[in-house]
PDB file of C-alpha atoms in Angstrom:
ATOM      1  CA  ASP A   1       0.013   0.384   0.479  1.00 68.00           C
ATOM      2  CA  ALA A   2       1.386   3.672  -0.879  1.00 83.00           C
ATOM      3  CA  GLY A   3       0.057   4.905   2.747  1.00 94.00           C
ATOM      4  CA  VAL A   4      -1.452   7.734   3.177  1.00 97.00           C
ATOM      5  CA  ILE A   5      -1.538  10.160   0.292  1.00 97.00           C
ATOM      6  CA  GLN A   6      -1.356  14.292   0.896  1.00 98.00           C
ATOM      7  CA  SER A   7      -1.102  17.325  -1.662  1.00 97.00           C
ATOM      8  CA  PRO A   8       0.465  19.300  -2.543  1.00 97.00           C
ATOM      9  CA  ARG A   9       3.553  18.934   0.040  1.00 97.00           C
ATOM     10  CA  HIS A  10       4.186  22.576  -0.006  1.00 97.00           C
ATOM     11  CA  GLU A  11       1.994  25.495  -0.569  1.00 97.00           C
ATOM     12  CA  VAL A  12       2.740  29.175  -0.658  1.00 98.00           C
ATOM     13  CA  THR A  13       0.203  31.445  -0.676  1.00 97.00           C
ATOM     14  CA  GLU A  14      -0.809  35.361  -0.167  1.00 97.00           C
ATOM     15  CA  MET A  15      -3.028  36.314   2.520  1.00 97.00           C
ATOM     16  CA  GLY A  16      -6.371  36.291   1.305  1.00 97.00           C
ATOM     17  CA  GLN A  17      -6.293  33.411  -0.974  1.00 98.00           C
ATOM     18  CA  GLU A  18      -8.434  30.318  -0.968  1.00 97.00           C
ATOM     19  CA  VAL A  19      -6.209  26.964  -0.039  1.00 98.00           C
ATOM     20  CA  THR A  20      -7.319  23.381  -0.151  1.00 98.00           C
ATOM     21  CA  LEU A  21      -5.243  20.510   1.002  1.00 98.00           C
ATOM     22  CA  ARG A  22      -5.930  17.252  -0.126  1.00 98.00           C
ATOM     23  CA  CYS A  23      -6.008  13.666   1.444  1.00 98.00           C
ATOM     24  CA  LYS A  24      -6.431  10.159   0.155  1.00 98.00           C
ATOM     25  CA  PRO A  25      -6.378   7.275   3.195  1.00 97.00           C
ATOM     26  CA  ILE A  26      -5.123   4.241   3.301  1.00 95.00           C
ATOM     27  CA  SER A  27      -7.833   1.622   1.576  1.00 94.00           C
ATOM     28  CA  GLY A  28      -9.878  -0.180   4.357  1.00 91.00           C
ATOM     29  CA  HIS A  29      -9.549   2.348   7.062  1.00 93.00           C
ATOM     30  CA  ASN A  30     -12.510   3.819   8.691  1.00 91.00           C
ATOM     31  CA  SER A  31     -10.963   6.637  10.176  1.00 93.00           C
ATOM     32  CA  LEU A  32      -9.740  10.306   9.069  1.00 96.00           C
ATOM     33  CA  PHE A  33      -8.308  12.977  10.939  1.00 96.00           C
ATOM     34  CA  TRP A  34      -6.341  16.445  10.160  1.00 97.00           C
ATOM     35  CA  TYR A  35      -4.114  17.328  12.402  1.00 97.00           C
ATOM     36  CA  ARG A  36      -2.204  20.790  12.520  1.00 96.00           C
ATOM     37  CA  GLN A  37       1.147  21.208  13.753  1.00 95.00           C
ATOM     38  CA  THR A  38       3.222  24.640  14.546  1.00 93.00           C
ATOM     39  CA  MET A  39       6.609  25.124  17.147  1.00 87.00           C
ATOM     40  CA  MET A  40       4.124  27.019  19.693  1.00 86.00           C
ATOM     41  CA  ARG A  41       1.633  24.888  20.004  1.00 87.00           C
ATOM     42  CA  GLY A  42       2.552  21.498  19.420  1.00 88.00           C
ATOM     43  CA  LEU A  43      -0.033  18.818  17.316  1.00 91.00           C
ATOM     44  CA  GLU A  44      -3.288  20.495  17.225  1.00 91.00           C
ATOM     45  CA  LEU A  45      -6.177  17.911  16.351  1.00 93.00           C
ATOM     46  CA  LEU A  46      -8.623  19.618  13.829  1.00 96.00           C
ATOM     47  CA  ILE A  47     -11.271  17.446  12.824  1.00 96.00           C
ATOM     48  CA  TYR A  48     -11.954  13.259  12.436  1.00 94.00           C
ATOM     49  CA  PHE A  49     -14.313  11.469  10.498  1.00 95.00           C
ATOM     50  CA  ASN A  50     -15.341   7.719  10.832  1.00 93.00           C
ATOM     51  CA  ASN A  51     -17.240   6.168   7.734  1.00 93.00           C
ATOM     52  CA  ASN A  52     -16.896   9.310   5.622  1.00 95.00           C
ATOM     53  CA  VAL A  53     -19.392  11.388   8.607  1.00 95.00           C
ATOM     54  CA  PRO A  54     -17.726  14.349  10.913  1.00 95.00           C
ATOM     55  CA  ILE A  55     -17.793  13.079  14.494  1.00 92.00           C
ATOM     56  CA  ASP A  56     -15.873  16.285  16.036  1.00 91.00           C
ATOM     57  CA  ASP A  57     -14.762  19.474  14.914  1.00 92.00           C
ATOM     58  CA  SER A  58     -14.391  21.549  17.863  1.00 91.00           C
ATOM     59  CA  GLY A  59     -10.467  21.677  17.114  1.00 91.00           C
ATOM     60  CA  MET A  60     -11.412  23.714  13.667  1.00 94.00           C
ATOM     61  CA  PRO A  61      -9.592  27.228  14.656  1.00 87.00           C
ATOM     62  CA  GLU A  62     -12.044  29.650  12.587  1.00 85.00           C
ATOM     63  CA  ASP A  63     -14.563  29.654  10.476  1.00 91.00           C
ATOM     64  CA  ARG A  64     -12.594  29.841   7.500  1.00 96.00           C
ATOM     65  CA  PHE A  65     -11.611  26.362   8.162  1.00 97.00           C
ATOM     66  CA  SER A  66     -14.041  23.572   6.703  1.00 97.00           C
ATOM     67  CA  ALA A  67     -13.497  19.520   6.229  1.00 98.00           C
ATOM     68  CA  LYS A  68     -14.997  17.393   3.992  1.00 97.00           C
ATOM     69  CA  MET A  69     -15.092  13.851   3.282  1.00 97.00           C
ATOM     70  CA  PRO A  70     -17.467  12.749   0.219  1.00 97.00           C
ATOM     71  CA  ASN A  71     -16.020   9.505   0.447  1.00 95.00           C
ATOM     72  CA  ALA A  72     -14.208   6.825   1.885  1.00 94.00           C
ATOM     73  CA  SER A  73     -11.431   7.645  -0.448  1.00 95.00           C
ATOM     74  CA  PHE A  74     -10.925  11.190   0.198  1.00 97.00           C
ATOM     75  CA  SER A  75     -10.599  14.296   2.092  1.00 98.00           C
ATOM     76  CA  THR A  76     -10.217  18.286   1.766  1.00 98.00           C
ATOM     77  CA  LEU A  77      -9.515  20.744   4.433  1.00 98.00           C
ATOM     78  CA  LYS A  78     -10.017  24.268   2.958  1.00 98.00           C
ATOM     79  CA  ILE A  79      -9.130  27.723   4.595  1.00 97.00           C
ATOM     80  CA  GLN A  80     -10.902  30.261   2.946  1.00 97.00           C
ATOM     81  CA  PRO A  81      -9.535  33.142   3.678  1.00 96.00           C
ATOM     82  CA  SER A  82      -5.774  32.369   4.381  1.00 97.00           C
ATOM     83  CA  GLU A  83      -3.818  34.515   7.096  1.00 97.00           C
ATOM     84  CA  PRO A  84      -0.502  34.435   8.078  1.00 97.00           C
ATOM     85  CA  ARG A  85      -0.993  32.456  11.614  1.00 95.00           C
ATOM     86  CA  ASP A  86      -2.242  29.404   9.764  1.00 97.00           C
ATOM     87  CA  SER A  87       1.217  28.770   8.267  1.00 97.00           C
ATOM     88  CA  ALA A  88       1.998  25.404   9.889  1.00 97.00           C
ATOM     89  CA  VAL A  89       2.231  21.538   8.608  1.00 97.00           C
ATOM     90  CA  TYR A  90      -1.097  19.943   8.171  1.00 98.00           C
ATOM     91  CA  PHE A  91      -0.950  16.438   8.904  1.00 98.00           C
ATOM     92  CA  CYS A  92      -3.451  13.506   7.600  1.00 98.00           C
ATOM     93  CA  ALA A  93      -3.560  10.184   9.366  1.00 96.00           C
ATOM     94  CA  SER A  94      -5.871   7.518   8.892  1.00 95.00           C
ATOM     95  CA  THR A  95      -6.619   4.822  11.206  1.00 92.00           C
ATOM     96  CA  PRO A  96      -8.677   1.187  10.690  1.00 88.00           C
ATOM     97  CA  ARG A  97     -11.464  -0.557  11.788  1.00 79.00           C
ATOM     98  CA  VAL A  98     -10.626  -3.507  13.821  1.00 73.00           C
ATOM     99  CA  ALA A  99     -12.254  -4.751  16.845  1.00 63.00           C
ATOM    100  CA  GLY A 100      -9.992  -5.028  20.025  1.00 66.00           C
ATOM    101  CA  GLY A 101      -7.705  -3.552  17.672  1.00 72.00           C
ATOM    102  CA  LEU A 102      -4.666  -0.813  18.584  1.00 80.00           C
ATOM    103  CA  TYR A 103      -5.761   1.982  16.630  1.00 83.00           C
ATOM    104  CA  GLU A 104      -2.697   2.828  15.220  1.00 90.00           C
ATOM    105  CA  GLN A 105      -2.626   6.319  13.350  1.00 93.00           C
ATOM    106  CA  TYR A 106      -0.822   6.402   9.845  1.00 95.00           C
ATOM    107  CA  PHE A 107       0.494   9.223   9.198  1.00 97.00           C
ATOM    108  CA  GLY A 108       0.677  11.108   5.706  1.00 97.00           C
ATOM    109  CA  PRO A 109       3.646  13.164   5.054  1.00 96.00           C
ATOM    110  CA  GLY A 110       1.532  16.538   5.917  1.00 97.00           C
ATOM    111  CA  THR A 111       1.726  19.388   3.856  1.00 98.00           C
ATOM    112  CA  ARG A 112       3.700  22.985   4.376  1.00 97.00           C
ATOM    113  CA  LEU A 113       2.165  25.269   4.036  1.00 98.00           C
ATOM    114  CA  THR A 114       3.094  29.291   4.304  1.00 98.00           C
ATOM    115  CA  VAL A 115       0.800  32.274   4.004  1.00 98.00           C
ATOM    116  CA  THR A 116       2.571  35.743   3.170  1.00 97.00           C
TER     117      THR A 116
ATOM    118  CA  GLY B   1     -11.321  15.661  29.353  1.00 58.00           C
ATOM    119  CA  GLU B   2      -8.198  14.248  27.747  1.00 68.00           C
ATOM    120  CA  ASP B   3      -4.705  15.791  28.767  1.00 87.00           C
ATOM    121  CA  VAL B   4      -1.027  14.545  27.848  1.00 92.00           C
ATOM    122  CA  GLU B   5       1.865  16.354  28.739  1.00 93.00           C
ATOM    123  CA  GLN B   6       5.246  15.832  28.558  1.00 94.00           C
ATOM    124  CA  SER B   7       8.596  18.313  28.515  1.00 89.00           C
ATOM    125  CA  LEU B   8       9.612  19.893  25.232  1.00 90.00           C
ATOM    126  CA  PHE B   9      13.287  19.079  24.608  1.00 95.00           C
ATOM    127  CA  LEU B  10      15.551  16.416  25.975  1.00 97.00           C
ATOM    128  CA  SER B  11      19.462  16.004  24.765  1.00 97.00           C
ATOM    129  CA  VAL B  12      22.290  13.175  25.532  1.00 97.00           C
ATOM    130  CA  ARG B  13      25.093  12.103  24.194  1.00 97.00           C
ATOM    131  CA  GLU B  14      25.094   8.961  21.780  1.00 97.00           C
ATOM    132  CA  GLY B  15      25.370   5.846  23.964  1.00 97.00           C
ATOM    133  CA  ASP B  16      23.827   6.807  26.977  1.00 97.00           C
ATOM    134  CA  SER B  17      20.703   6.297  27.761  1.00 97.00           C
ATOM    135  CA  SER B  18      17.454   8.111  27.333  1.00 97.00           C
ATOM    136  CA  VAL B  19      14.439   8.776  29.094  1.00 97.00           C
ATOM    137  CA  ILE B  20      11.391  10.184  27.933  1.00 98.00           C
ATOM    138  CA  ASN B  21       8.373  11.151  30.182  1.00 97.00           C
ATOM    139  CA  CYS B  22       4.558  11.832  29.672  1.00 96.00           C
ATOM    140  CA  THR B  23       1.604  12.004  31.942  1.00 96.00           C
ATOM    141  CA  TYR B  24      -1.778  12.025  31.299  1.00 93.00           C
ATOM    142  CA  THR B  25      -5.192  12.346  33.011  1.00 90.00           C
ATOM    143  CA  ASP B  26      -7.463   9.960  31.062  1.00 84.00           C
ATOM    144  CA  SER B  27      -7.877   7.245  33.799  1.00 81.00           C
ATOM    145  CA  SER B  28     -10.136   5.330  31.165  1.00 82.00           C
ATOM    146  CA  SER B  29      -6.961   5.259  28.846  1.00 82.00           C
ATOM    147  CA  THR B  30      -6.341   1.370  27.338  1.00 85.00           C
ATOM    148  CA  TYR B  31      -3.776   2.356  24.422  1.00 91.00           C
ATOM    149  CA  LEU B  32      -0.661   4.409  25.542  1.00 94.00           C
ATOM    150  CA  TYR B  33       1.733   5.100  22.963  1.00 95.00           C
ATOM    151  CA  TRP B  34       5.185   6.254  21.986  1.00 97.00           C
ATOM    152  CA  TYR B  35       5.200   8.046  18.326  1.00 97.00           C
ATOM    153  CA  LYS B  36       8.241   8.900  16.710  1.00 98.00           C
ATOM    154  CA  GLN B  37       8.443  12.094  14.200  1.00 97.00           C
ATOM    155  CA  GLU B  38      11.900  12.687  11.918  1.00 95.00           C
ATOM    156  CA  PRO B  39      12.688  15.636  10.062  1.00 92.00           C
ATOM    157  CA  GLY B  40      10.255  16.681   7.609  1.00 90.00           C
ATOM    158  CA  ALA B  41       8.283  13.387   7.763  1.00 93.00           C
ATOM    159  CA  GLY B  42       4.939  12.489   9.748  1.00 95.00           C
ATOM    160  CA  LEU B  43       4.487  10.434  12.858  1.00 96.00           C
ATOM    161  CA  GLN B  44       5.013   6.867  13.020  1.00 96.00           C
ATOM    162  CA  LEU B  45       4.170   4.347  16.137  1.00 95.00           C
ATOM    163  CA  LEU B  46       7.298   3.514  17.734  1.00 96.00           C
ATOM    164  CA  THR B  47       5.979   1.106  20.606  1.00 96.00           C
ATOM    165  CA  TYR B  48       3.001   0.887  22.657  1.00 94.00           C
ATOM    166  CA  ILE B  49       1.931  -0.305  26.021  1.00 94.00           C
ATOM    167  CA  PHE B  50      -2.101  -1.117  27.107  1.00 92.00           C
ATOM    168  CA  SER B  51      -3.130  -0.056  30.081  1.00 89.00           C
ATOM    169  CA  ASN B  52      -2.935  -3.339  31.809  1.00 90.00           C
ATOM    170  CA  MET B  53       0.480  -3.898  31.788  1.00 92.00           C
ATOM    171  CA  ASP B  54       3.686  -2.435  34.200  1.00 95.00           C
ATOM    172  CA  MET B  55       6.609  -2.366  31.010  1.00 96.00           C
ATOM    173  CA  LYS B  56       7.402  -3.595  27.848  1.00 96.00           C
ATOM    174  CA  GLN B  57      10.720  -4.420  26.455  1.00 96.00           C
ATOM    175  CA  ASP B  58      11.434  -3.679  22.566  1.00 93.00           C
ATOM    176  CA  GLN B  59      15.319  -3.603  22.111  1.00 95.00           C
ATOM    177  CA  ARG B  60      16.555  -0.811  22.612  1.00 97.00           C
ATOM    178  CA  LEU B  61      13.214   0.394  24.095  1.00 97.00           C
ATOM    179  CA  THR B  62      11.363  -0.265  27.501  1.00 98.00           C
ATOM    180  CA  VAL B  63       7.960   1.030  27.823  1.00 98.00           C
ATOM    181  CA  LEU B  64       6.945   2.352  31.772  1.00 97.00           C
ATOM    182  CA  LEU B  65       3.492   2.710  32.753  1.00 96.00           C
ATOM    183  CA  ASN B  66       2.253   3.545  36.018  1.00 95.00           C
ATOM    184  CA  LYS B  67      -1.125   3.179  36.126  1.00 93.00           C
ATOM    185  CA  LYS B  68      -1.641   5.336  39.560  1.00 93.00           C
ATOM    186  CA  ASP B  69      -0.096   8.157  38.757  1.00 94.00           C
ATOM    187  CA  LYS B  70      -0.669   8.432  35.134  1.00 94.00           C
ATOM    188  CA  HIS B  71       3.042   8.646  34.202  1.00 96.00           C
ATOM    189  CA  LEU B  72       4.444   6.831  31.173  1.00 96.00           C
ATOM    190  CA  SER B  73       7.995   7.059  30.355  1.00 97.00           C
ATOM    191  CA  LEU B  74      10.064   5.816  27.193  1.00 98.00           C
ATOM    192  CA  ARG B  75      13.889   4.650  27.540  1.00 98.00           C
ATOM    193  CA  ILE B  76      15.862   4.479  24.823  1.00 98.00           C
ATOM    194  CA  ALA B  77      18.911   2.428  25.660  1.00 98.00           C
ATOM    195  CA  ASP B  78      22.344   3.189  23.669  1.00 97.00           C
ATOM    196  CA  THR B  79      20.958   6.133  22.393  1.00 98.00           C
ATOM    197  CA  GLN B  80      22.279   6.644  18.440  1.00 97.00           C
ATOM    198  CA  THR B  81      22.312  10.025  16.200  1.00 96.00           C
ATOM    199  CA  GLY B  82      19.675   7.869  14.061  1.00 95.00           C
ATOM    200  CA  ASP B  83      17.812   8.160  17.521  1.00 97.00           C
ATOM    201  CA  SER B  84      17.618  12.109  16.818  1.00 97.00           C
ATOM    202  CA  ALA B  85      13.725  13.187  16.163  1.00 97.00           C
ATOM    203  CA  ILE B  86      10.356  14.057  18.047  1.00 96.00           C
ATOM    204  CA  TYR B  87       8.791  12.233  20.050  1.00 97.00           C
ATOM    205  CA  PHE B  88       4.871  11.831  21.016  1.00 97.00           C
ATOM    206  CA  CYS B  89       3.263  10.917  24.223  1.00 96.00           C
ATOM    207  CA  ALA B  90      -0.861   9.794  23.181  1.00 94.00           C
ATOM    208  CA  GLU B  91      -3.379   7.627  24.929  1.00 92.00           C
ATOM    209  CA  LYS B  92      -6.841   6.263  23.263  1.00 89.00           C
ATOM    210  CA  ASN B  93      -9.498   6.524  25.711  1.00 79.00           C
ATOM    211  CA  SER B  94     -13.087   3.723  25.892  1.00 73.00           C
ATOM    212  CA  GLY B  95     -14.350   5.538  24.113  1.00 71.00           C
ATOM    213  CA  GLY B  96     -16.174   4.300  20.846  1.00 63.00           C
ATOM    214  CA  TYR B  97     -13.952   6.176  18.169  1.00 75.00           C
ATOM    215  CA  GLN B  98     -10.093   5.720  17.202  1.00 76.00           C
ATOM    216  CA  LYS B  99      -9.497   9.331  18.329  1.00 82.00           C
ATOM    217  CA  VAL B 100      -6.102   9.188  20.213  1.00 88.00           C
ATOM    218  CA  THR B 101      -4.727  11.995  22.142  1.00 89.00           C
ATOM    219  CA  PHE B 102      -1.474  13.312  21.691  1.00 92.00           C
ATOM    220  CA  GLY B 103       1.121  15.086  23.954  1.00 93.00           C
ATOM    221  CA  ILE B 104       2.697  18.263  22.325  1.00 92.00           C
ATOM    222  CA  GLY B 105       6.340  16.068  21.540  1.00 94.00           C
ATOM    223  CA  THR B 106       9.619  16.064  23.132  1.00 96.00           C
ATOM    224  CA  LYS B 107      12.456  16.824  21.338  1.00 96.00           C
ATOM    225  CA  LEU B 108      15.583  14.187  21.716  1.00 97.00           C
ATOM    226  CA  GLN B 109      18.621  15.609  20.854  1.00 97.00           C
ATOM    227  CA  VAL B 110      21.826  13.444  20.279  1.00 97.00           C
ATOM    228  CA  ILE B 111      24.819  14.799  20.714  1.00 96.00           C
ATOM    229  CA  PRO B 112      27.392  12.832  18.913  1.00 93.00           C
TER     230      PRO B 112
END
């Protein structure tokens, strides 16, 4: 398996522009997580989905952030409009459904977002 | 709610042992994990311990769990420069979903 795939790997944009980050989870995994990592705040959970349904979006910082999971193999995280303080590395992770399982999270390589 | 705390930075000399500590608040934790993040990469599961265990050893890694004090530690024996990374403590509670709560990460610097 190719693992969790994220695109783009790097994104540089100007303040006020719309940014869309994409994630393809590992096939067969039923939970998907979006995280943001910064030096100041560490790793923050933004939102997670179970069976394509958003379960907890309390970590989404503002209404400028939105996430969708239209099917089991694709999710997007959108920021509109973007601001310099959104600059961070955004990770997507997925977890398989295994009864009594380990709940190991498989992380993608991340998207480094820079908003100027 | 769940909270996981760990120190931000640890520096050790190559060949020494490293001990990274973590405390958590959720008494219903089922699994506790250590994830490793190498520069420019995502997190990867390094090791884990089930909540009914006190210790787990895996080659150079030793995980100790004190449930009473809600304290988890990771010991790396004979630390190598390749062990330089950020180490995240994490816990999974007994809830039905697969959400895991991560600490802020401890950056381990190994000095040659």
